[in-house]
């Protein structure tokens, strides 16, 4: 896969479209890579190989395929679950491809150029499929942390613009469908828009992209700071200003004294939480930044690192077991009783199809605990219905709550 990145990369577009100056500032910072990112690259390579075999290099023999696959499997980051995950991606693309009467055009890991809409913009789309008047753009996500939706997704729309620029003169494209396949979170999402809507969006972002390219525009804090891993997410001054602003509400503006009455109202709680939404994440980032700085041997005035708690480990388990048994203890003292592996683990081991077939009938999903989110969150509000016991003053069943 090509490793070079555009200043206005599609994958960081959620960030620079909201906060244009972030693009140039981030470009000045060294690239950060992680084991998760390298794992993702490996999974993408497997996806690419499977697409090549199925749609592109039809002459690839099973032996050639296995040789290439075995090479990828030798990577120390390879995990058996990648087999089922990449199969799920392939299945989704097959499903789209086989819905056409004549075989569609399928390309994998295609470099697309969307510089007509964002200066010097290019990126690599995992899969582009064109059949009839439809352009499908499919992206594989290996992440287990943040669920990514195809809904109005700017990264996917930039890939779609690039794909249209490359193939629009060959195919009568009218409909565009964006797909995200994220098997580690059981997430497959699709979003459909017309070509006109896509092109209108492209026109709309042109001036913002120009600002981002020039390093101009206004800073803007939002979910993109953390979700899109902005390299400034700890040290950004705009974040500090926004987050410290929240504190100003705590005192009377003219006297600086605490407000009255002693207890804050639900209206105040609602307003504070809205404004403080990013504060918690920002403080976590600050702590991480300070810790990394101190570990690197530099200083953060007023702070130091100490040795944290550590758990004891048995360094020679065989010798310990022998010593216990020699002392005539029962084996039951040493070993845990047989226990079924956790549901998610079982699904990875069996693969989604077999899991659904053999375990699916015995699985149920209980109602989730009430979770606090802002009212503009796209998920529907939970209806709280008191049980008969609660209606008569019993214990509230929703005592296990979560905050997002
Ligand atoms: S942390 Fe957020 S506000 Fe600051 S530069 Fe990055 S994206 Fe912009």
mmCIF file of C-alpha atoms and ligand atoms in Angstrom:
data_model
loop_
_atom_site.group_PDB
_atom_site.id
_atom_site.type_symbol
_atom_site.label_atom_id
_atom_site.label_comp_id
_atom_site.label_asym_id
_atom_site.label_seq_id
_atom_site.Cartn_x
_atom_site.Cartn_y
_atom_site.Cartn_z
ATOM 1 C CA UNK A 1 0.000 0.000 0.000
ATOM 2 C CA UNK A 2 1.307 3.511 -0.733
ATOM 3 C CA UNK A 3 2.494 5.113 2.505
ATOM 4 C CA UNK A 4 2.711 8.791 1.554
ATOM 5 C CA UNK A 5 -0.011 11.086 2.840
ATOM 6 C CA UNK A 6 -1.581 14.219 1.414
ATOM 7 C CA UNK A 7 -1.696 17.349 3.567
ATOM 8 C CA UNK A 8 -5.474 17.287 3.119
ATOM 9 C CA UNK A 9 -5.806 13.547 3.551
ATOM 10 C CA UNK A 10 -9.231 11.979 3.299
ATOM 11 C CA UNK A 11 -8.784 10.138 6.589
ATOM 12 C CA UNK A 12 -8.196 13.408 8.454
ATOM 13 C CA UNK A 13 -10.883 15.356 6.574
ATOM 14 C CA UNK A 14 -13.375 15.227 9.460
ATOM 15 C CA UNK A 15 -10.746 17.263 11.330
ATOM 16 C CA UNK A 16 -9.610 19.804 8.733
ATOM 17 C CA UNK A 17 -13.151 20.428 7.491
ATOM 18 C CA UNK A 18 -14.117 21.536 11.016
ATOM 19 C CA UNK A 19 -10.767 22.981 12.073
ATOM 20 C CA UNK A 20 -8.882 24.079 8.916
ATOM 21 C CA UNK A 21 -5.628 25.256 10.597
ATOM 22 C CA UNK A 22 -5.104 21.796 12.112
ATOM 23 C CA UNK A 23 -3.825 20.364 8.794
ATOM 24 C CA UNK A 24 -0.684 22.520 8.515
ATOM 25 C CA UNK A 25 0.033 22.394 12.246
ATOM 26 C CA UNK A 26 -0.185 18.612 12.299
ATOM 27 C CA UNK A 27 2.083 18.353 9.255
ATOM 28 C CA UNK A 28 4.863 19.970 11.305
ATOM 29 C CA UNK A 29 4.698 17.195 13.906
ATOM 30 C CA UNK A 30 6.347 13.791 13.464
ATOM 31 C CA UNK A 31 4.145 10.910 12.322
ATOM 32 C CA UNK A 32 2.921 8.694 15.118
ATOM 33 C CA UNK A 33 2.428 5.047 14.438
ATOM 34 C CA UNK A 34 1.120 2.368 16.738
ATOM 35 C CA UNK A 35 0.785 -1.378 16.825
ATOM 36 C CA UNK A 36 -2.948 -0.939 16.130
ATOM 37 C CA UNK A 37 -2.162 1.035 12.978
ATOM 38 C CA UNK A 38 0.329 -1.607 11.800
ATOM 39 C CA UNK A 39 -2.209 -4.335 12.542
ATOM 40 C CA UNK A 40 -4.733 -2.385 10.461
ATOM 41 C CA UNK A 41 -2.276 -2.191 7.547
ATOM 42 C CA UNK A 42 -1.767 -5.944 7.668
ATOM 43 C CA UNK A 43 -5.529 -6.598 7.695
ATOM 44 C CA UNK A 44 -5.866 -4.231 4.710
ATOM 45 C CA UNK A 45 -3.208 -6.201 2.827
ATOM 46 C CA UNK A 46 -5.189 -9.404 3.414
ATOM 47 C CA UNK A 47 -8.379 -7.658 2.227
ATOM 48 C CA UNK A 48 -6.550 -6.526 -0.897
ATOM 49 C CA UNK A 49 -5.221 -10.003 -1.643
ATOM 50 C CA UNK A 50 -8.703 -11.521 -1.305
ATOM 51 C CA UNK A 51 -10.187 -8.900 -3.618
ATOM 52 C CA UNK A 52 -7.387 -9.499 -6.129
ATOM 53 C CA UNK A 53 -8.078 -13.226 -6.159
ATOM 54 C CA UNK A 54 -11.876 -12.886 -6.355
ATOM 55 C CA UNK A 55 -12.334 -10.015 -8.786
ATOM 56 C CA UNK A 56 -9.129 -8.764 -10.311
ATOM 57 C CA UNK A 57 -6.442 -11.405 -10.934
ATOM 58 C CA UNK A 58 -8.834 -14.143 -11.927
ATOM 59 C CA UNK A 59 -5.880 -16.244 -13.118
ATOM 60 C CA UNK A 60 -4.332 -16.344 -9.624
ATOM 61 C CA UNK A 61 -4.035 -20.014 -8.696
ATOM 62 C CA UNK A 62 -4.872 -21.299 -5.227
ATOM 63 C CA UNK A 63 -1.208 -22.065 -4.785
ATOM 64 C CA UNK A 64 -0.179 -18.502 -5.656
ATOM 65 C CA UNK A 65 -2.874 -17.165 -3.345
ATOM 66 C CA UNK A 66 -1.755 -19.409 -0.479
ATOM 67 C CA UNK A 67 1.888 -18.423 -0.969
ATOM 68 C CA UNK A 68 1.004 -14.746 -0.714
ATOM 69 C CA UNK A 69 -1.366 -15.345 2.184
ATOM 70 C CA UNK A 70 1.185 -17.414 4.107
ATOM 71 C CA UNK A 71 3.687 -14.609 3.725
ATOM 72 C CA UNK A 72 1.196 -12.198 5.309
ATOM 73 C CA UNK A 73 0.420 -14.709 8.055
ATOM 74 C CA UNK A 74 4.092 -14.790 9.008
ATOM 75 C CA UNK A 75 3.838 -11.165 10.104
ATOM 76 C CA UNK A 76 4.137 -11.138 13.931
ATOM 77 C CA UNK A 77 1.034 -8.939 14.076
ATOM 78 C CA UNK A 78 -1.133 -11.520 12.288
ATOM 79 C CA UNK A 79 -4.121 -12.727 14.325
ATOM 80 C CA UNK A 80 -6.388 -15.660 13.395
ATOM 81 C CA UNK A 81 -9.458 -13.383 13.707
ATOM 82 C CA UNK A 82 -8.189 -11.451 10.656
ATOM 83 C CA UNK A 83 -9.237 -14.414 8.517
ATOM 84 C CA UNK A 84 -12.936 -14.068 9.399
ATOM 85 C CA UNK A 85 -12.836 -10.272 9.514
ATOM 86 C CA UNK A 86 -11.425 -9.943 6.011
ATOM 87 C CA UNK A 87 -13.842 -12.626 4.815
ATOM 88 C CA UNK A 88 -16.707 -10.469 6.083
ATOM 89 C CA UNK A 89 -15.356 -7.549 4.059
ATOM 90 C CA UNK A 90 -15.073 -9.747 0.971
ATOM 91 C CA UNK A 91 -18.616 -11.107 1.511
ATOM 92 C CA UNK A 92 -20.016 -7.581 1.650
ATOM 93 C CA UNK A 93 -18.331 -6.655 -1.626
ATOM 94 C CA UNK A 94 -19.461 -9.918 -3.241
ATOM 95 C CA UNK A 95 -23.013 -9.127 -2.169
ATOM 96 C CA UNK A 96 -22.831 -5.748 -3.921
ATOM 97 C CA UNK A 97 -21.081 -7.176 -6.987
ATOM 98 C CA UNK A 98 -23.512 -10.063 -7.450
ATOM 99 C CA UNK A 99 -26.505 -7.729 -7.293
ATOM 100 C CA UNK A 100 -25.658 -6.513 -10.815
ATOM 101 C CA UNK A 101 -26.751 -8.389 -13.901
ATOM 102 C CA UNK A 102 -23.361 -7.959 -15.543
ATOM 103 C CA UNK A 103 -20.082 -8.093 -13.590
ATOM 104 C CA UNK A 104 -19.153 -4.642 -12.250
ATOM 105 C CA UNK A 105 -15.676 -3.120 -12.384
ATOM 106 C CA UNK A 106 -13.840 -3.715 -9.105
ATOM 107 C CA UNK A 107 -10.528 -2.141 -8.117
ATOM 108 C CA UNK A 108 -8.642 -2.580 -4.855
ATOM 109 C CA UNK A 109 -6.328 -0.173 -3.025
ATOM 110 C CA UNK A 110 -6.819 2.440 -5.707
ATOM 111 C CA UNK A 111 -5.057 5.763 -5.378
ATOM 112 C CA UNK A 112 -7.672 8.426 -6.057
ATOM 113 C CA UNK A 113 -7.042 12.089 -6.753
ATOM 114 C CA UNK A 114 -9.587 14.578 -5.407
ATOM 115 C CA UNK A 115 -7.376 17.635 -5.911
ATOM 116 C CA UNK A 116 -10.130 19.342 -7.953
ATOM 117 C CA UNK A 117 -11.928 19.831 -4.645
ATOM 118 C CA UNK A 118 -9.083 19.916 -2.079
ATOM 119 C CA UNK A 119 -5.612 21.197 -3.103
ATOM 120 C CA UNK A 120 -3.150 18.339 -3.700
ATOM 121 C CA UNK A 121 -5.702 15.946 -2.229
ATOM 122 C CA UNK A 122 -5.291 12.244 -2.847
ATOM 123 C CA UNK A 123 -5.808 9.044 -0.932
ATOM 124 C CA UNK A 124 -6.084 5.289 -1.255
ATOM 125 C CA UNK A 125 -9.538 3.802 -1.426
ATOM 126 C CA UNK A 126 -9.799 0.177 -0.253
ATOM 127 C CA UNK A 127 -12.320 -0.798 -2.895
ATOM 128 C CA UNK A 128 -14.153 0.943 -5.723
ATOM 129 C CA UNK A 129 -16.904 -0.896 -7.504
ATOM 130 C CA UNK A 130 -18.828 0.493 -10.470
ATOM 131 C CA UNK A 131 -21.798 -1.303 -11.972
ATOM 132 C CA UNK A 132 -24.557 0.178 -14.127
ATOM 133 C CA UNK A 133 -25.036 3.753 -12.951
ATOM 134 C CA UNK A 134 -23.805 3.035 -9.414
ATOM 135 C CA UNK A 135 -20.491 3.914 -7.818
ATOM 136 C CA UNK A 136 -19.761 2.020 -4.592
ATOM 137 C CA UNK A 137 -16.865 2.969 -2.338
ATOM 138 C CA UNK A 138 -16.058 0.436 0.380
ATOM 139 C CA UNK A 139 -13.691 0.977 3.283
ATOM 140 C CA UNK A 140 -12.439 -1.655 5.718
ATOM 141 C CA UNK A 141 -11.899 -0.458 9.284
ATOM 142 C CA UNK A 142 -9.934 -2.638 11.656
ATOM 143 C CA UNK A 143 -10.523 -0.459 14.737
ATOM 144 C CA UNK A 144 -12.098 -1.796 17.905
ATOM 145 C CA UNK A 145 -12.472 1.527 19.705
ATOM 146 C CA UNK A 146 -14.562 4.042 17.777
ATOM 147 C CA UNK A 147 -17.455 2.833 15.624
ATOM 148 C CA UNK A 148 -17.267 4.520 12.214
ATOM 149 C CA UNK A 149 -20.433 5.263 10.277
ATOM 150 C CA UNK A 150 -20.730 5.651 6.511
ATOM 151 C CA UNK A 151 -23.438 8.267 7.111
ATOM 152 C CA UNK A 152 -22.343 11.477 5.397
ATOM 153 C CA UNK A 153 -18.732 10.354 5.949
ATOM 154 C CA UNK A 154 -16.327 12.987 4.496
ATOM 155 C CA UNK A 155 -13.445 10.526 4.025
ATOM 156 C CA UNK A 156 -15.666 8.309 1.903
ATOM 157 C CA UNK A 157 -17.112 11.265 0.008
ATOM 158 C CA UNK A 158 -13.604 12.444 -0.906
ATOM 159 C CA UNK A 159 -12.759 8.946 -2.163
ATOM 160 C CA UNK A 160 -16.017 8.969 -4.132
ATOM 161 C CA UNK A 161 -15.115 12.332 -5.703
ATOM 162 C CA UNK A 162 -11.696 10.935 -6.651
ATOM 163 C CA UNK A 163 -13.283 7.782 -8.060
ATOM 164 C CA UNK A 164 -15.773 9.844 -10.051
ATOM 165 C CA UNK A 165 -12.920 11.961 -11.402
ATOM 166 C CA UNK A 166 -11.065 8.819 -12.506
ATOM 167 C CA UNK A 167 -13.973 6.828 -13.933
ATOM 168 C CA UNK A 168 -16.841 9.275 -14.454
ATOM 169 C CA UNK A 169 -16.049 9.666 -18.147
ATOM 170 C CA UNK A 170 -16.257 5.883 -18.636
ATOM 171 C CA UNK A 171 -19.455 5.117 -16.711
ATOM 172 C CA UNK A 172 -22.838 6.904 -16.552
ATOM 173 C CA UNK A 173 -22.716 7.276 -12.737
ATOM 174 C CA UNK A 174 -25.877 8.647 -11.076
ATOM 175 C CA UNK A 175 -25.909 6.987 -7.682
ATOM 176 C CA UNK A 176 -23.123 6.837 -5.091
ATOM 177 C CA UNK A 177 -23.090 4.401 -2.160
ATOM 178 C CA UNK A 178 -20.531 4.589 0.642
ATOM 179 C CA UNK A 179 -19.872 1.502 2.774
ATOM 180 C CA UNK A 180 -17.914 0.923 5.969
ATOM 181 C CA UNK A 181 -17.134 -2.642 7.043
ATOM 182 C CA UNK A 182 -15.792 -2.760 10.612
ATOM 183 C CA UNK A 183 -15.945 -6.421 11.658
ATOM 184 C CA UNK A 184 -14.261 -5.948 15.029
ATOM 185 C CA UNK A 185 -17.296 -3.940 16.136
ATOM 186 C CA UNK A 186 -19.895 -5.924 14.158
ATOM 187 C CA UNK A 187 -20.459 -2.764 12.179
ATOM 188 C CA UNK A 188 -21.470 -2.597 8.538
ATOM 189 C CA UNK A 189 -22.972 0.683 7.460
ATOM 190 C CA UNK A 190 -23.938 2.128 4.091
ATOM 191 C CA UNK A 191 -24.986 5.590 2.980
ATOM 192 C CA UNK A 192 -26.471 6.489 -0.377
ATOM 193 C CA UNK A 193 -26.452 9.847 -2.144
ATOM 194 C CA UNK A 194 -26.922 11.051 -5.691
ATOM 195 C CA UNK A 195 -24.031 12.164 -7.869
ATOM 196 C CA UNK A 196 -25.481 15.707 -7.785
ATOM 197 C CA UNK A 197 -25.431 15.689 -3.983
ATOM 198 C CA UNK A 198 -21.840 14.457 -3.961
ATOM 199 C CA UNK A 199 -20.703 17.119 -6.420
ATOM 200 C CA UNK A 200 -22.606 19.852 -4.542
ATOM 201 C CA UNK A 201 -20.811 18.779 -1.350
ATOM 202 C CA UNK A 202 -17.509 18.908 -3.236
ATOM 203 C CA UNK A 203 -18.232 22.520 -4.246
ATOM 204 C CA UNK A 204 -19.214 23.394 -0.678
ATOM 205 C CA UNK A 205 -15.952 22.176 0.816
ATOM 206 C CA UNK A 206 -13.684 23.831 -1.778
ATOM 207 C CA UNK A 207 -13.249 27.129 0.142
ATOM 208 C CA UNK A 208 -12.712 25.278 3.445
ATOM 209 C CA UNK A 209 -10.121 23.013 1.833
ATOM 210 C CA UNK A 210 -8.368 26.092 0.439
ATOM 211 C CA UNK A 211 -8.226 27.630 3.935
ATOM 212 C CA UNK A 212 -6.864 24.377 5.353
ATOM 213 C CA UNK A 213 -4.260 24.190 2.608
ATOM 214 C CA UNK A 214 -3.122 27.726 3.412
ATOM 215 C CA UNK A 215 -3.115 27.067 7.162
ATOM 216 C CA UNK A 216 -5.852 29.648 7.680
ATOM 217 C CA UNK A 217 -9.362 29.615 9.147
ATOM 218 C CA UNK A 218 -10.631 29.254 12.684
ATOM 219 C CA UNK A 219 -9.693 26.600 15.186
ATOM 220 C CA UNK A 220 -12.686 24.624 16.327
ATOM 221 C CA UNK A 221 -12.805 22.044 19.099
ATOM 222 C CA UNK A 222 -15.081 19.036 18.652
ATOM 223 C CA UNK A 223 -15.236 15.259 18.678
ATOM 224 C CA UNK A 224 -12.733 15.243 15.771
ATOM 225 C CA UNK A 225 -9.922 16.426 18.106
ATOM 226 C CA UNK A 226 -9.803 13.029 19.833
ATOM 227 C CA UNK A 227 -11.646 10.692 17.464
ATOM 228 C CA UNK A 228 -9.352 11.724 14.608
ATOM 229 C CA UNK A 229 -6.240 11.728 16.814
ATOM 230 C CA UNK A 230 -5.217 15.358 16.231
ATOM 231 C CA UNK A 231 -1.516 15.566 17.052
ATOM 232 C CA UNK A 232 -2.241 18.770 18.983
ATOM 233 C CA UNK A 233 -5.055 17.326 21.040
ATOM 234 C CA UNK A 234 -3.165 17.854 24.311
ATOM 235 C CA UNK A 235 -1.310 21.082 23.556
ATOM 236 C CA UNK A 236 -3.882 22.957 21.465
ATOM 237 C CA UNK A 237 -4.451 26.460 22.857
ATOM 238 C CA UNK A 238 -7.971 26.648 21.459
ATOM 239 C CA UNK A 239 -8.893 23.553 23.469
ATOM 240 C CA UNK A 240 -7.467 25.135 26.592
ATOM 241 C CA UNK A 241 -9.416 28.357 26.039
ATOM 242 C CA UNK A 242 -12.699 26.542 25.365
ATOM 243 C CA UNK A 243 -12.322 24.147 28.257
ATOM 244 C CA UNK A 244 -11.187 26.707 30.825
ATOM 245 C CA UNK A 245 -14.080 28.967 29.785
ATOM 246 C CA UNK A 246 -16.387 26.492 31.530
ATOM 247 C CA UNK A 247 -14.885 27.486 34.888
ATOM 248 C CA UNK A 248 -16.035 31.075 34.478
ATOM 249 C CA UNK A 249 -19.631 30.034 35.144
ATOM 250 C CA UNK A 250 -18.696 28.980 38.666
ATOM 251 C CA UNK A 251 -18.447 32.500 40.101
ATOM 252 C CA UNK A 252 -20.277 35.838 39.907
ATOM 253 C CA UNK A 253 -18.818 37.797 36.997
ATOM 254 C CA UNK A 254 -18.510 41.125 38.838
ATOM 255 C CA UNK A 255 -17.430 39.982 42.321
ATOM 256 C CA UNK A 256 -15.683 36.665 41.553
ATOM 257 C CA UNK A 257 -17.537 35.160 44.548
ATOM 258 C CA UNK A 258 -19.305 31.758 44.404
ATOM 259 C CA UNK A 259 -22.882 31.973 43.140
ATOM 260 C CA UNK A 260 -25.901 31.188 45.336
ATOM 261 C CA UNK A 261 -27.739 29.002 46.280
ATOM 262 C CA UNK A 262 -25.278 26.389 47.547
ATOM 263 C CA UNK A 263 -26.653 23.627 45.282
ATOM 264 C CA UNK A 264 -26.680 23.931 41.494
ATOM 265 C CA UNK A 265 -29.914 23.388 39.543
ATOM 266 C CA UNK A 266 -30.667 20.751 36.875
ATOM 267 C CA UNK A 267 -30.698 23.597 34.307
ATOM 268 C CA UNK A 268 -27.160 24.517 35.334
ATOM 269 C CA UNK A 269 -26.071 20.853 35.211
ATOM 270 C CA UNK A 270 -27.445 20.516 31.660
ATOM 271 C CA UNK A 271 -25.673 23.684 30.513
ATOM 272 C CA UNK A 272 -22.367 22.839 32.227
ATOM 273 C CA UNK A 273 -22.273 19.287 30.847
ATOM 274 C CA UNK A 274 -22.830 20.601 27.302
ATOM 275 C CA UNK A 275 -19.938 23.016 27.629
ATOM 276 C CA UNK A 276 -17.719 20.622 29.573
ATOM 277 C CA UNK A 277 -18.218 17.710 27.176
ATOM 278 C CA UNK A 278 -14.663 17.855 25.904
ATOM 279 C CA UNK A 279 -13.040 18.833 29.194
ATOM 280 C CA UNK A 280 -12.681 15.278 30.478
ATOM 281 C CA UNK A 281 -11.064 14.003 27.277
ATOM 282 C CA UNK A 282 -8.769 17.002 27.121
ATOM 283 C CA UNK A 283 -7.566 16.467 30.703
ATOM 284 C CA UNK A 284 -6.842 12.803 29.872
ATOM 285 C CA UNK A 285 -4.783 13.932 26.885
ATOM 286 C CA UNK A 286 -2.936 16.482 29.040
ATOM 287 C CA UNK A 287 -2.077 13.788 31.592
ATOM 288 C CA UNK A 288 -0.831 11.437 28.892
ATOM 289 C CA UNK A 289 1.243 14.205 27.331
ATOM 290 C CA UNK A 290 2.773 15.125 30.706
ATOM 291 C CA UNK A 291 3.539 11.478 31.514
ATOM 292 C CA UNK A 292 5.167 10.858 28.115
ATOM 293 C CA UNK A 293 7.191 14.058 28.474
ATOM 294 C CA UNK A 294 8.498 13.068 31.917
ATOM 295 C CA UNK A 295 9.223 9.488 30.800
ATOM 296 C CA UNK A 296 11.226 10.967 27.910
ATOM 297 C CA UNK A 297 13.413 12.679 30.517
ATOM 298 C CA UNK A 298 12.019 16.192 30.047
ATOM 299 C CA UNK A 299 10.291 18.369 32.634
ATOM 300 C CA UNK A 300 6.720 19.338 33.397
ATOM 301 C CA UNK A 301 6.998 21.946 36.184
ATOM 302 C CA UNK A 302 5.292 20.787 39.387
ATOM 303 C CA UNK A 303 5.046 17.113 38.346
ATOM 304 C CA UNK A 304 7.145 13.948 38.638
ATOM 305 C CA UNK A 305 6.713 10.253 37.896
ATOM 306 C CA UNK A 306 6.616 7.521 40.522
ATOM 307 C CA UNK A 307 6.612 3.753 40.266
ATOM 308 C CA UNK A 308 3.012 2.584 39.955
ATOM 309 C CA UNK A 309 1.394 -0.468 41.538
ATOM 310 C CA UNK A 310 2.450 -3.802 40.093
ATOM 311 C CA UNK A 311 1.007 -7.289 40.557
ATOM 312 C CA UNK A 312 3.024 -10.275 41.720
ATOM 313 C CA UNK A 313 3.614 -12.988 39.105
ATOM 314 C CA UNK A 314 4.643 -16.636 39.449
ATOM 315 C CA UNK A 315 7.857 -16.771 37.461
ATOM 316 C CA UNK A 316 8.018 -20.614 37.169
ATOM 317 C CA UNK A 317 4.470 -22.032 37.083
ATOM 318 C CA UNK A 318 5.544 -25.682 36.580
ATOM 319 C CA UNK A 319 7.804 -25.586 39.630
ATOM 320 C CA UNK A 320 5.100 -23.913 41.725
ATOM 321 C CA UNK A 321 2.479 -26.527 40.714
ATOM 322 C CA UNK A 322 4.885 -29.349 41.555
ATOM 323 C CA UNK A 323 5.649 -27.864 44.953
ATOM 324 C CA UNK A 324 1.925 -27.536 45.793
ATOM 325 C CA UNK A 325 1.112 -31.103 44.658
ATOM 326 C CA UNK A 326 4.159 -32.480 46.510
ATOM 327 C CA UNK A 327 2.701 -30.870 49.606
ATOM 328 C CA UNK A 328 -0.388 -33.102 48.985
ATOM 329 C CA UNK A 329 -2.852 -30.377 48.048
ATOM 330 C CA UNK A 330 -5.653 -31.372 45.604
ATOM 331 C CA UNK A 331 -5.369 -30.219 41.946
ATOM 332 C CA UNK A 332 -8.697 -28.422 42.423
ATOM 333 C CA UNK A 333 -6.863 -25.954 44.659
ATOM 334 C CA UNK A 334 -4.574 -24.930 41.805
ATOM 335 C CA UNK A 335 -6.755 -24.952 38.700
ATOM 336 C CA UNK A 336 -9.872 -22.945 37.868
ATOM 337 C CA UNK A 337 -13.031 -24.915 37.033
ATOM 338 C CA UNK A 338 -13.755 -25.304 33.282
ATOM 339 C CA UNK A 339 -15.305 -22.105 32.031
ATOM 340 C CA UNK A 340 -16.782 -21.115 28.666
ATOM 341 C CA UNK A 341 -14.803 -18.427 26.837
ATOM 342 C CA UNK A 342 -16.437 -14.998 26.579
ATOM 343 C CA UNK A 343 -19.018 -14.477 23.814
ATOM 344 C CA UNK A 344 -16.875 -12.096 21.744
ATOM 345 C CA UNK A 345 -13.886 -14.432 21.944
ATOM 346 C CA UNK A 346 -16.051 -17.393 20.925
ATOM 347 C CA UNK A 347 -17.331 -15.458 17.901
ATOM 348 C CA UNK A 348 -13.754 -14.734 16.834
ATOM 349 C CA UNK A 349 -12.741 -18.372 17.238
ATOM 350 C CA UNK A 350 -15.728 -19.853 15.382
ATOM 351 C CA UNK A 351 -16.104 -17.092 12.826
ATOM 352 C CA UNK A 352 -19.334 -15.116 12.388
ATOM 353 C CA UNK A 353 -21.132 -17.711 10.239
ATOM 354 C CA UNK A 354 -20.584 -20.703 12.540
ATOM 355 C CA UNK A 355 -21.178 -18.557 15.591
ATOM 356 C CA UNK A 356 -24.545 -17.492 14.195
ATOM 357 C CA UNK A 357 -25.381 -21.065 13.181
ATOM 358 C CA UNK A 358 -24.459 -22.886 16.387
ATOM 359 C CA UNK A 359 -24.564 -20.275 19.125
ATOM 360 C CA UNK A 360 -26.930 -17.648 17.669
ATOM 361 C CA UNK A 361 -30.144 -19.398 18.851
ATOM 362 C CA UNK A 362 -28.922 -19.239 22.460
ATOM 363 C CA UNK A 363 -27.842 -15.602 22.468
ATOM 364 C CA UNK A 364 -29.939 -12.772 23.809
ATOM 365 C CA UNK A 365 -29.112 -9.112 24.177
ATOM 366 C CA UNK A 366 -30.395 -7.588 27.389
ATOM 367 C CA UNK A 367 -31.406 -3.949 27.498
ATOM 368 C CA UNK A 368 -28.342 -1.706 27.878
ATOM 369 C CA UNK A 369 -27.776 0.463 30.936
ATOM 370 C CA UNK A 370 -29.015 4.077 30.618
ATOM 371 C CA UNK A 371 -26.239 6.124 29.036
ATOM 372 C CA UNK A 372 -25.962 9.896 29.178
ATOM 373 C CA UNK A 373 -25.448 11.629 25.800
ATOM 374 C CA UNK A 374 -26.275 15.139 24.497
ATOM 375 C CA UNK A 375 -29.837 15.470 23.154
ATOM 376 C CA UNK A 376 -28.648 15.971 19.553
ATOM 377 C CA UNK A 377 -27.106 12.452 19.527
ATOM 378 C CA UNK A 378 -28.558 10.536 16.540
ATOM 379 C CA UNK A 379 -29.556 7.480 18.595
ATOM 380 C CA UNK A 380 -33.185 7.399 19.802
ATOM 381 C CA UNK A 381 -33.848 8.392 23.409
ATOM 382 C CA UNK A 382 -34.397 5.491 25.810
ATOM 383 C CA UNK A 383 -37.879 5.195 27.252
ATOM 384 C CA UNK A 384 -37.798 4.664 30.983
ATOM 385 C CA UNK A 385 -40.736 2.549 32.103
ATOM 386 C CA UNK A 386 -40.889 1.927 35.848
ATOM 387 C CA UNK A 387 -41.575 -1.678 36.844
ATOM 388 C CA UNK A 388 -44.541 -2.448 39.081
ATOM 389 C CA UNK A 389 -42.104 -2.801 41.995
ATOM 390 C CA UNK A 390 -40.597 0.647 41.351
ATOM 391 C CA UNK A 391 -44.029 2.217 40.910
ATOM 392 C CA UNK A 392 -44.720 1.187 44.489
ATOM 393 C CA UNK A 393 -41.456 2.560 45.820
ATOM 394 C CA UNK A 394 -39.155 -0.445 45.144
ATOM 395 C CA UNK A 395 -35.511 -0.326 44.019
ATOM 396 C CA UNK A 396 -34.869 1.342 40.635
ATOM 397 C CA UNK A 397 -33.720 -1.270 38.087
ATOM 398 C CA UNK A 398 -31.744 1.391 36.196
ATOM 399 C CA UNK A 399 -29.157 1.850 38.913
ATOM 400 C CA UNK A 400 -26.340 0.646 36.645
ATOM 401 C CA UNK A 401 -25.844 3.803 34.565
ATOM 402 C CA UNK A 402 -23.101 4.906 32.168
ATOM 403 C CA UNK A 403 -21.778 8.231 30.970
ATOM 404 C CA UNK A 404 -20.337 8.705 27.455
HETATM 405 S S1 LIG B 1 -6.976 19.822 18.868
HETATM 406 FE FE1 LIG B 1 -8.916 20.204 17.865
HETATM 407 S S2 LIG B 1 -9.127 22.424 17.896
HETATM 408 FE FE2 LIG B 1 -6.975 21.975 18.254
HETATM 409 S S3 LIG B 1 -5.996 21.970 16.255
HETATM 410 FE FE3 LIG B 1 -6.577 19.862 16.659
HETATM 411 S S4 LIG B 1 -8.606 19.652 15.716
HETATM 412 FE FE4 LIG B 1 -8.201 21.848 15.930
#
